[in-house]
Coordinates of C-alpha atoms in Angstrom, one line a residue:
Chain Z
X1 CA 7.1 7.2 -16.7
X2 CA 4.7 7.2 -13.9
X3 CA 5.0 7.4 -10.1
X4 CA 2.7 6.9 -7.9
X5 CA 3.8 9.1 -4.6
X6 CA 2.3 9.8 -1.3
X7 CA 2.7 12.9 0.3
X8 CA 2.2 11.7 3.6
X9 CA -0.4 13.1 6.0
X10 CA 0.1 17.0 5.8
X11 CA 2.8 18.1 7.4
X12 CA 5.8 18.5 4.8
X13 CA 8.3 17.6 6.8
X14 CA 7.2 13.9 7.1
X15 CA 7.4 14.1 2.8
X16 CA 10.1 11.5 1.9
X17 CA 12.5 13.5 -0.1
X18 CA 12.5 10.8 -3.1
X19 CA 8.9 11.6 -3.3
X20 CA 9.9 15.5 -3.3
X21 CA 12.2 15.0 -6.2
X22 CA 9.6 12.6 -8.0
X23 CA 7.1 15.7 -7.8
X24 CA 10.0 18.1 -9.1
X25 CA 10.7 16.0 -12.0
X26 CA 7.0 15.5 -13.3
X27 CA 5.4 17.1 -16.3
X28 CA 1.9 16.3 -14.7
X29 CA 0.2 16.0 -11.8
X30 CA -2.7 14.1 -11.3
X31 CA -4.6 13.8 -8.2
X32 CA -7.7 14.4 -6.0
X33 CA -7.9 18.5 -5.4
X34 CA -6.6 18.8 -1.8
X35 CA -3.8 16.7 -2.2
X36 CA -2.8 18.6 -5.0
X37 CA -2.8 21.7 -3.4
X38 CA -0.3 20.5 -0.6
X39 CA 2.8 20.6 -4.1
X40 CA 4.1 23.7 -4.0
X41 CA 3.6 25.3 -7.5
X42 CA 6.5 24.6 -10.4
X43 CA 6.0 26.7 -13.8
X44 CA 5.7 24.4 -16.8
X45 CA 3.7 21.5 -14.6
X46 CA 0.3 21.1 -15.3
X47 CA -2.1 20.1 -12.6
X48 CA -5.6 17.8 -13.2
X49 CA -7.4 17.8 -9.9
X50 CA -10.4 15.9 -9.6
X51 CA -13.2 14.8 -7.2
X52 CA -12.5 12.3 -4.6
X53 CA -14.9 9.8 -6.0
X54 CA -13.6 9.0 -9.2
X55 CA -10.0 7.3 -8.8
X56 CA -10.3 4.4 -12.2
X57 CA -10.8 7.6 -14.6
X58 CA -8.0 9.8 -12.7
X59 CA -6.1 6.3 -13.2
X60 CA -6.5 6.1 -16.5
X61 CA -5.9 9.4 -17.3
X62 CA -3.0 9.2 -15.6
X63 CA -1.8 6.2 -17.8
X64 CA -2.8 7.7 -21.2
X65 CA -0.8 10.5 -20.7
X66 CA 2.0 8.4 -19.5
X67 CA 2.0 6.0 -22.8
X68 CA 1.7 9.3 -24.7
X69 CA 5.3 9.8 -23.4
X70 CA 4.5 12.5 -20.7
X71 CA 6.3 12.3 -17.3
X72 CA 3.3 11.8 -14.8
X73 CA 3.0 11.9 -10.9
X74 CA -0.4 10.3 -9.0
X75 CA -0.5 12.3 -6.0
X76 CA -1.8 10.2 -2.9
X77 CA -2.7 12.0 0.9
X78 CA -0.6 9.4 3.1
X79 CA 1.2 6.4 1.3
X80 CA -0.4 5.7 -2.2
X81 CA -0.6 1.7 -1.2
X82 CA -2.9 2.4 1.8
X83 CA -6.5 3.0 0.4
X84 CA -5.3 5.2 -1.5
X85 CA -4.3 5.4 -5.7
X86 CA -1.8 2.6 -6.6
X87 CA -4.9 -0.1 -6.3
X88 CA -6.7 2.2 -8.7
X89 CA -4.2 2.1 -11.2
X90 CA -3.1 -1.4 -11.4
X91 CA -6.9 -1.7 -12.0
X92 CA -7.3 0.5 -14.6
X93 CA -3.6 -1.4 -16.3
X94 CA -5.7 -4.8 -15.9
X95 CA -8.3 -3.3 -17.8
X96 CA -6.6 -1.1 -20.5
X97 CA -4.6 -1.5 -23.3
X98 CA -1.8 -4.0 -23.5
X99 CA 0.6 -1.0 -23.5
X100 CA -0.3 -0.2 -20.5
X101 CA 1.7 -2.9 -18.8
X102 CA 4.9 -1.7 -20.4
X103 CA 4.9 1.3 -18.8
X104 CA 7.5 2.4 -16.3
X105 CA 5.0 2.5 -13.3
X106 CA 7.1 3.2 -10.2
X107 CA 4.7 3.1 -6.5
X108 CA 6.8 5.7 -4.3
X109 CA 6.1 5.2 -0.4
X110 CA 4.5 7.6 2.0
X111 CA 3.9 8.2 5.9
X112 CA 0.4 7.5 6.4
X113 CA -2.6 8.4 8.6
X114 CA -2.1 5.9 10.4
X115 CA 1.4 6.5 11.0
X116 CA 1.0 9.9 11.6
X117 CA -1.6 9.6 14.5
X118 CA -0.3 6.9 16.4
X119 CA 3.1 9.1 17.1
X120 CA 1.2 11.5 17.9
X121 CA -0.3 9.6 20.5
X122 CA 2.7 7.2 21.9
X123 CA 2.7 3.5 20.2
X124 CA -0.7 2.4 20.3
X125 CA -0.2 0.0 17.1
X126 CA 2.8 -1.1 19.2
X127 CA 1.5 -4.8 18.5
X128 CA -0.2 -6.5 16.0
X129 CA -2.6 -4.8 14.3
X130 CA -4.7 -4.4 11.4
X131 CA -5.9 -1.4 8.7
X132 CA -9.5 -1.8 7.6
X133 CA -11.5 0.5 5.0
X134 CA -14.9 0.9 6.6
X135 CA -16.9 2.1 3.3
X136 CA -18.9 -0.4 1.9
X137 CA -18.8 1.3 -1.3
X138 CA -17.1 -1.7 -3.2
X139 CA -17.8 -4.0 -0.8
X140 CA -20.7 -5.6 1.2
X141 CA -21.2 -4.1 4.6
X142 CA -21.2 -7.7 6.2
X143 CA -17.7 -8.2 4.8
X144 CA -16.9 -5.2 6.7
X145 CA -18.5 -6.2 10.0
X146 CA -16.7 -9.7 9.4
X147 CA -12.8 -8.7 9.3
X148 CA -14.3 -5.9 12.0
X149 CA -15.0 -8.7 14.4
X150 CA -12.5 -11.0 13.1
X151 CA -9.8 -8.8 14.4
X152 CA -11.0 -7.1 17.3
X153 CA -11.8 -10.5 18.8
X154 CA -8.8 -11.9 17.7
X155 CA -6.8 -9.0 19.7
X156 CA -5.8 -6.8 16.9
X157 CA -5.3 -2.8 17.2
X158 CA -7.5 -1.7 14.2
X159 CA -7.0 1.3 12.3
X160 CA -10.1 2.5 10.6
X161 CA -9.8 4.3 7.5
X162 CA -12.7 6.0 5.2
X163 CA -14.8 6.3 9.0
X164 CA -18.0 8.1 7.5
X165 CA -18.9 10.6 4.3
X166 CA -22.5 12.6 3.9
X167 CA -23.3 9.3 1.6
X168 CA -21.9 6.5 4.5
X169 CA -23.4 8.2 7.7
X170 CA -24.5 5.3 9.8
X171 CA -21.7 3.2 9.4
X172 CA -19.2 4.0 11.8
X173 CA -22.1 4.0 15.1
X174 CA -23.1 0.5 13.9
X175 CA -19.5 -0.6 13.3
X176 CA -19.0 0.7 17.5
X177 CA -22.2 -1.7 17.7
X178 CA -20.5 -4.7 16.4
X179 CA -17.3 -4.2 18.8
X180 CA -19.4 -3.6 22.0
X181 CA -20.3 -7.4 22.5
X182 CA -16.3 -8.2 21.8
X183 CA -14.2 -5.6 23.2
X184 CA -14.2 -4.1 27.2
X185 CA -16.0 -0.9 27.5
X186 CA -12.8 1.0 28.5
X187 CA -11.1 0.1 25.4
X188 CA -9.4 3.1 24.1
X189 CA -11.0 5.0 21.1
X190 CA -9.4 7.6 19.4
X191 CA -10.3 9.8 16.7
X192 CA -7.6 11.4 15.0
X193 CA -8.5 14.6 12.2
X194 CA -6.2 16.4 9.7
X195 CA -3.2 14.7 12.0
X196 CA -0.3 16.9 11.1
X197 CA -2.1 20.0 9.9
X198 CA -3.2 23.1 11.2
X199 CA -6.9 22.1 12.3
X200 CA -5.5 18.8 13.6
X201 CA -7.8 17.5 16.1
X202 CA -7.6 14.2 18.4
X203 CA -10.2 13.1 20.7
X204 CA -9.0 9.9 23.0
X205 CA -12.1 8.4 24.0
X206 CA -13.3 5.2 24.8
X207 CA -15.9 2.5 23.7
X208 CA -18.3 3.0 26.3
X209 CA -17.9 6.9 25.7
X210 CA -17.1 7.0 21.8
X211 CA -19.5 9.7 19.7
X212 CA -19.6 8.7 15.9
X213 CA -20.3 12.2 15.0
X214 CA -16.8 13.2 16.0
X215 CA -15.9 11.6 12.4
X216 CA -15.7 13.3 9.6
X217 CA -14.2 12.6 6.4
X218 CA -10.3 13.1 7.4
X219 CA -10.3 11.2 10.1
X220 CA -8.5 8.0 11.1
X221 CA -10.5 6.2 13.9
X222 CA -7.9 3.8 16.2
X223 CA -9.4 0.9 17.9
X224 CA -7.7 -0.4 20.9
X225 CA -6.8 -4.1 21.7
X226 CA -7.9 -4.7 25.7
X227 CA -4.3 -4.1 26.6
X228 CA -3.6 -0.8 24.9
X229 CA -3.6 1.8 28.2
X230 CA -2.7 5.2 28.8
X231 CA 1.0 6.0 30.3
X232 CA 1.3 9.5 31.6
X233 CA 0.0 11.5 28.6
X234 CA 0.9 9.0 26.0
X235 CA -1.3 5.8 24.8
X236 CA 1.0 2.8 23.7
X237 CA -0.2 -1.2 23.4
X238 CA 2.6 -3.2 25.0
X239 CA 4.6 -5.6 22.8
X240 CA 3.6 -8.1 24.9
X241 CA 0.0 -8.1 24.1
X242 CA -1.9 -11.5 23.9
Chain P
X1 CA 14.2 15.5 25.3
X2 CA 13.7 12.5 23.5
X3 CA 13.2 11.6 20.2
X4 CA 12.1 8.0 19.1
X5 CA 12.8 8.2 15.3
X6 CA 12.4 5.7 12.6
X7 CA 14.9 5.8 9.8
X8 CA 13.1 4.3 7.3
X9 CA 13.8 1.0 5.1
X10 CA 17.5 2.1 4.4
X11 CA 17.3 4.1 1.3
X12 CA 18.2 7.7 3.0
X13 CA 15.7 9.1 0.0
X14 CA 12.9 7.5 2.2
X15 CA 13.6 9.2 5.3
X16 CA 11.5 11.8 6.4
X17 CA 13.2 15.4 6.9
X18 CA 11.8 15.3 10.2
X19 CA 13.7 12.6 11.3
X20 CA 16.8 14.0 9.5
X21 CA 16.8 16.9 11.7
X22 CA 16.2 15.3 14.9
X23 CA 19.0 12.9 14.2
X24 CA 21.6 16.4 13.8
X25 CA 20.4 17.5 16.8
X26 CA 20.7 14.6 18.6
X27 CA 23.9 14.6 21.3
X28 CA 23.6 11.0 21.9
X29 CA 21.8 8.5 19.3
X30 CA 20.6 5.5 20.8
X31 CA 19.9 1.8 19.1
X32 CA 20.5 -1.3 17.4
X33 CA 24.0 -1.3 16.2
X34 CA 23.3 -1.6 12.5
X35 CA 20.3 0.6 12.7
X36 CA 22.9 3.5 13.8
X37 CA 25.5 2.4 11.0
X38 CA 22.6 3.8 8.6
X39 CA 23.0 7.4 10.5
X40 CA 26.4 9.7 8.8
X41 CA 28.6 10.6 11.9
X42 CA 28.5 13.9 13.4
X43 CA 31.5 15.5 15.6
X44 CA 30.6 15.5 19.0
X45 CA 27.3 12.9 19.2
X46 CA 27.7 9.9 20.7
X47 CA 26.3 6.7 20.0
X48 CA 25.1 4.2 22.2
X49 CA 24.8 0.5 19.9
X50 CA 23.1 -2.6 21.3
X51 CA 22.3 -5.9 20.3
X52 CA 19.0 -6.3 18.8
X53 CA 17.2 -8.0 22.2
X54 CA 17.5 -5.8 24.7
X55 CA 14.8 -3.3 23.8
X56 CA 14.2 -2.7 27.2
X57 CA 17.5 -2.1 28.5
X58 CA 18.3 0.2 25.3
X59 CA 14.6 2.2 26.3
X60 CA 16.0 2.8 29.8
X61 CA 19.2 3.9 29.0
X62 CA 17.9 6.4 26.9
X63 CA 15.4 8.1 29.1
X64 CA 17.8 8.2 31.9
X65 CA 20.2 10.2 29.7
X66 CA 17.2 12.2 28.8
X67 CA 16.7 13.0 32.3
X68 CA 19.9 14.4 32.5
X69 CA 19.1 17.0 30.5
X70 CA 20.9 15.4 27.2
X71 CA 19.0 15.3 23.4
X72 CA 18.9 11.7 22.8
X73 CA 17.2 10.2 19.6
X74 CA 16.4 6.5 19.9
X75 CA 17.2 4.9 16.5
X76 CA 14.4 2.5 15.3
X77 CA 14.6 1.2 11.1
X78 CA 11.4 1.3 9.5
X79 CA 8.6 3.2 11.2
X80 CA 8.9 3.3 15.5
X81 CA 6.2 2.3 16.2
X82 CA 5.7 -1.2 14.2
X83 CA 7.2 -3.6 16.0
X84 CA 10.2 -1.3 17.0
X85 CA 11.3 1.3 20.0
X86 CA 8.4 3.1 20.1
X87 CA 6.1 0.7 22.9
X88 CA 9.5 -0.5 24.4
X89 CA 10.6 3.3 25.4
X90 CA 6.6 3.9 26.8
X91 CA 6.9 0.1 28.5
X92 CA 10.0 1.5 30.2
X93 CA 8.6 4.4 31.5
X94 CA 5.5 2.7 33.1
X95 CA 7.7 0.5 34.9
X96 CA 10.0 3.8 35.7
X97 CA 10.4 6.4 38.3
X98 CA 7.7 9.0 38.0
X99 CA 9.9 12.0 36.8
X100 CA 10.1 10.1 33.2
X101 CA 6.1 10.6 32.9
X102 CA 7.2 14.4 32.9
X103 CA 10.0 14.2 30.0
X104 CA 9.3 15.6 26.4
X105 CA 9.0 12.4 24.2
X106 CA 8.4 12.4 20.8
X107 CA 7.8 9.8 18.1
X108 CA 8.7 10.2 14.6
X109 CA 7.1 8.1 12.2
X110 CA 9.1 6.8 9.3
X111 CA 8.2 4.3 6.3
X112 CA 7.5 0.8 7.1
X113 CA 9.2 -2.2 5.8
X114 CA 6.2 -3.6 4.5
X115 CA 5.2 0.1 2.6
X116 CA 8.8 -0.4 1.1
X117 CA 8.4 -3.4 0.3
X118 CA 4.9 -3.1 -1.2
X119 CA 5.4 0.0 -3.0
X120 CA 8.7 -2.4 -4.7
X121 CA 5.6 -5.0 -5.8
X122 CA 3.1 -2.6 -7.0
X123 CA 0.2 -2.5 -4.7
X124 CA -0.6 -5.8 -2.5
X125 CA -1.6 -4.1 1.0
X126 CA -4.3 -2.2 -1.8
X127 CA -7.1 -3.7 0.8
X128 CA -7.8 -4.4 4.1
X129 CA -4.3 -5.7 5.8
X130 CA -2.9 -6.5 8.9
X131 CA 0.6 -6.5 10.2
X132 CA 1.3 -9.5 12.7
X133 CA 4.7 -10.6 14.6
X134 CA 5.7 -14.1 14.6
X135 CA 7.7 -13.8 17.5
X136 CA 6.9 -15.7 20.7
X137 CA 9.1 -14.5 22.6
X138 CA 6.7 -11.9 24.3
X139 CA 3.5 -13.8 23.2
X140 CA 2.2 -17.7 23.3
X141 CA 2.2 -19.6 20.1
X142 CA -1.0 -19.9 20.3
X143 CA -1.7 -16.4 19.6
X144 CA -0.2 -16.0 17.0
X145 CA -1.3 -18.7 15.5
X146 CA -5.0 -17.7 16.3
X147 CA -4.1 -14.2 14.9
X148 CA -3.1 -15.1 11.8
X149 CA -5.7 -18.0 11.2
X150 CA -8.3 -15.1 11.8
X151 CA -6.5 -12.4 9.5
X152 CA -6.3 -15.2 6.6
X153 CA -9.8 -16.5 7.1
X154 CA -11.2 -12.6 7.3
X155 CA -9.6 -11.7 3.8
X156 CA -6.9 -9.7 5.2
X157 CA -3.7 -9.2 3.7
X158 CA -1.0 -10.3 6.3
X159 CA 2.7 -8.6 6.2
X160 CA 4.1 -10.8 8.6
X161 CA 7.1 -9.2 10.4
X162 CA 9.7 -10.9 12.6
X163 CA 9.7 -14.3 10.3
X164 CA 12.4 -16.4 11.6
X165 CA 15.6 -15.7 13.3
X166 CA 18.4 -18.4 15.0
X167 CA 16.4 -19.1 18.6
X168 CA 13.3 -19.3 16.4
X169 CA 13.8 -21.6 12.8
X170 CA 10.1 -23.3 12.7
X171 CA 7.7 -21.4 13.3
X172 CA 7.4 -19.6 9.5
X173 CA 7.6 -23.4 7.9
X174 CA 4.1 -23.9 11.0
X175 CA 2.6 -20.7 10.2
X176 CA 2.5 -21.9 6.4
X177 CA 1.4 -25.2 7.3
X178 CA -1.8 -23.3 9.3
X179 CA -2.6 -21.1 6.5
X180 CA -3.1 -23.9 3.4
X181 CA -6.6 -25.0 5.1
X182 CA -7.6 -21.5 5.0
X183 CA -5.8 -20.1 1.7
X184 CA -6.1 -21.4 -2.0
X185 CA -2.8 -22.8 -3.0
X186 CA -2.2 -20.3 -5.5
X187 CA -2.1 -17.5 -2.8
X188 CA 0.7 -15.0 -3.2
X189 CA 3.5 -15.2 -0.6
X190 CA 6.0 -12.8 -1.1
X191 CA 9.7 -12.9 0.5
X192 CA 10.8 -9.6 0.9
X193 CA 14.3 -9.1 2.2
X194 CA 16.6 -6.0 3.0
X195 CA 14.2 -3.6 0.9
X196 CA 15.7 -1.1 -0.7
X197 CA 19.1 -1.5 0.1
X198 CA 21.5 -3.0 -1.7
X199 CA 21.6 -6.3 -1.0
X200 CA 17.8 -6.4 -1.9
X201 CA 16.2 -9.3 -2.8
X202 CA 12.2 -9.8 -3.1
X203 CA 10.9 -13.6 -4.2
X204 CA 7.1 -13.7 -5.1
X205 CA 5.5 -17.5 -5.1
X206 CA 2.5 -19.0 -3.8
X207 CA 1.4 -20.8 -0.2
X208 CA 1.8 -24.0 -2.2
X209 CA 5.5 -23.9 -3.1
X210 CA 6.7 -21.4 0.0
X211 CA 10.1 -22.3 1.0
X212 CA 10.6 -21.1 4.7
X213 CA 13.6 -21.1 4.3
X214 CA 14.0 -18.0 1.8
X215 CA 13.4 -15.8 5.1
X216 CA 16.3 -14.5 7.3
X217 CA 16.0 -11.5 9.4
X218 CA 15.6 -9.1 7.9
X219 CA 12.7 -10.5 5.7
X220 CA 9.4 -9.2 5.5
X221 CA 6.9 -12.0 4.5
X222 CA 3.7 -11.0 2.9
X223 CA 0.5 -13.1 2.5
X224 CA -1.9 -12.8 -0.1
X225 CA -5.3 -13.2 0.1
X226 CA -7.3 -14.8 -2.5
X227 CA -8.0 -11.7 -4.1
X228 CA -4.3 -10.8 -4.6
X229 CA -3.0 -11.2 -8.0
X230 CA -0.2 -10.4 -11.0
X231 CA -0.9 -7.8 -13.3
X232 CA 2.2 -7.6 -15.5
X233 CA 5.5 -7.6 -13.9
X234 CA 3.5 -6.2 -10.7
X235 CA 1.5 -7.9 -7.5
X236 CA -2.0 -6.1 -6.3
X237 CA -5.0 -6.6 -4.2
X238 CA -7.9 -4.8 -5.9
X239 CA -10.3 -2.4 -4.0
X240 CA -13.1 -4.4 -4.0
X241 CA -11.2 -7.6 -2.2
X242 CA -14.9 -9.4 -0.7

């Protein structure tokens, strides 16, 4: 059996409890380091942490010791579905073996970043909007401008995930670029770091105004739509938005 | 004080400790009737049911028990802020008297319908998605038609929310119709309904045999995009969707 779980953004009261009992149950855990480290300890589980950058070989280890009749956990930061492990895995099963697909391969939700930050803030995805990966690590940076322009000029909120990284450092300022022609200058901006944790930071800023540099790898940057506005010390998008 | 809390899907495993605790302490729980029915009863609270379009009214109600010094939770399924309680309870108090600017509001996130109901399928949202209301009741048709012709055309995986209801039966049968210029044929369309509770029941198909009429309610409809595809018993959008 293998479950893919997400942990949710930090804070461990925002951990569903079926994920809780998922994590209780396992005989592994398998997972980028600091997302491991947020399971509180259990003697008799072992733990495989690994780098960030190397989610189809976590994946498949994950499945091997799965069809080797080990109960497994994927740990995921946020919900696994969101940019996060399950992709990776039903890669790696379209890849693998044949056994593979007879696994028991259960995806366990989570609160993500997303989630997280816009409470924190009021309801600015309070209409429709979208969740873009900006790392053009798998796929072309024009692909990312594309569905960047697409939405913003289309009115979405856009939640932009995977901002910037010490190999990815010009993206997000040229992305900014790109929505300058489309969206009003005092369209909100927020950057939102480590929402839920102890060094939780956000910065509400706005296009005109917005700083790249205060990105850094755990943060979630929020784009506005033109109607998203402050109320008293909340931001919200009204559900009326057109 | 006020808490805006979502509840989750309906499976009480997915809802957040957080929320659990603000519901105890709740002395007056406010909401959709069957969103409440999901909450076990507590001596002494009181709840406030409503019909499901009166967001508004529902909003003001609570914050003027919250201004009178009561510990009111607003009651929202899924996560608050999607499409929920969250921007009607902010809209309320822009339109308010200026002491509800001062109140202690606080949003609790909660899992999504559409991470429930991807998490069921395996991992479809794996890429860039959006999540778009078909309601035009607060919006033009246009929009929304404009909105989802861009998502589809950008690559975006669409969870559309808000399908169909009695004062609205045609407009998932147009919003097919607009997508099969854009969309291959065999693009997965996915019919999610009451996810995770018991009366679950999840249909997966493609743009060209969509029946419309598959959606009530309480459906979550997802789009495909052309990169979305079966692996096994599962549904998932790879990383690298270009």
């Amino acid at each position: 059996m293998l479950s893919i779980v997400g942990v949710g953004p930090g804070d461990p009261a925002l951990q569903t409890p079926q994920v809780t009992q998922a994590l209780a149950e396992a005989a592994h855990l398998v997972g980028y380091g600091p997302y491991l480290d947020r399971v509180p300890p259990r003697p008799g589980q072992q733990r495989h942490g690994s780098d960030n950058r190397v989610e189809l070989d976590r994946a498949r280890h994950a499945l091997a010791l799965a069809e080797a009749g080990e109960r497994v956990a994927v740990v995921s930061g946020g919900d696994p579905g969101v940019f996060a492990m399950a992709s990776a895995v039903f890669e790696a099963v379209e890849a693998g073996p044949a056994e593979w697909r007879d696994l028991d391969i259960r995806v366990l939700p989570g609160i993500s970043a997303m989630f997280a930050a816009a409470a924190r803030l009021g309801a600015p995805l309070g209409h429709d909007f979208c969740a873009l990966s900006l790392s053009d690590n798998l796929k072309p940076w024009d692909t990312v401008l594309g569905r960047l322009r697409a939405a913003a000029g289309a009115g979405f909120v856009i939640a932009l995930y995977n901002p910037t990284s010490r190999a990815r450092p010009w993206q997000l300022g040229a992305a900014l670029e790109a929505l300058r022609p489309i969206l009003p200058p005092h369209t909100a901006i927020v950057f939102a770091t480590a929402v839920t944790r102890p060094d939780e930071r956000i910065t509400v800023t706005t296009l005109a105004n917005a700083d790249p540099a205060l990105a850094d790898m755990r943060t979630l940057v929020l784009i506005g739509s033109a109607a998203t506005r402050a109320v008293g010390r909340w931001l919200y998008t009204p559900r009326s938005a057109a």
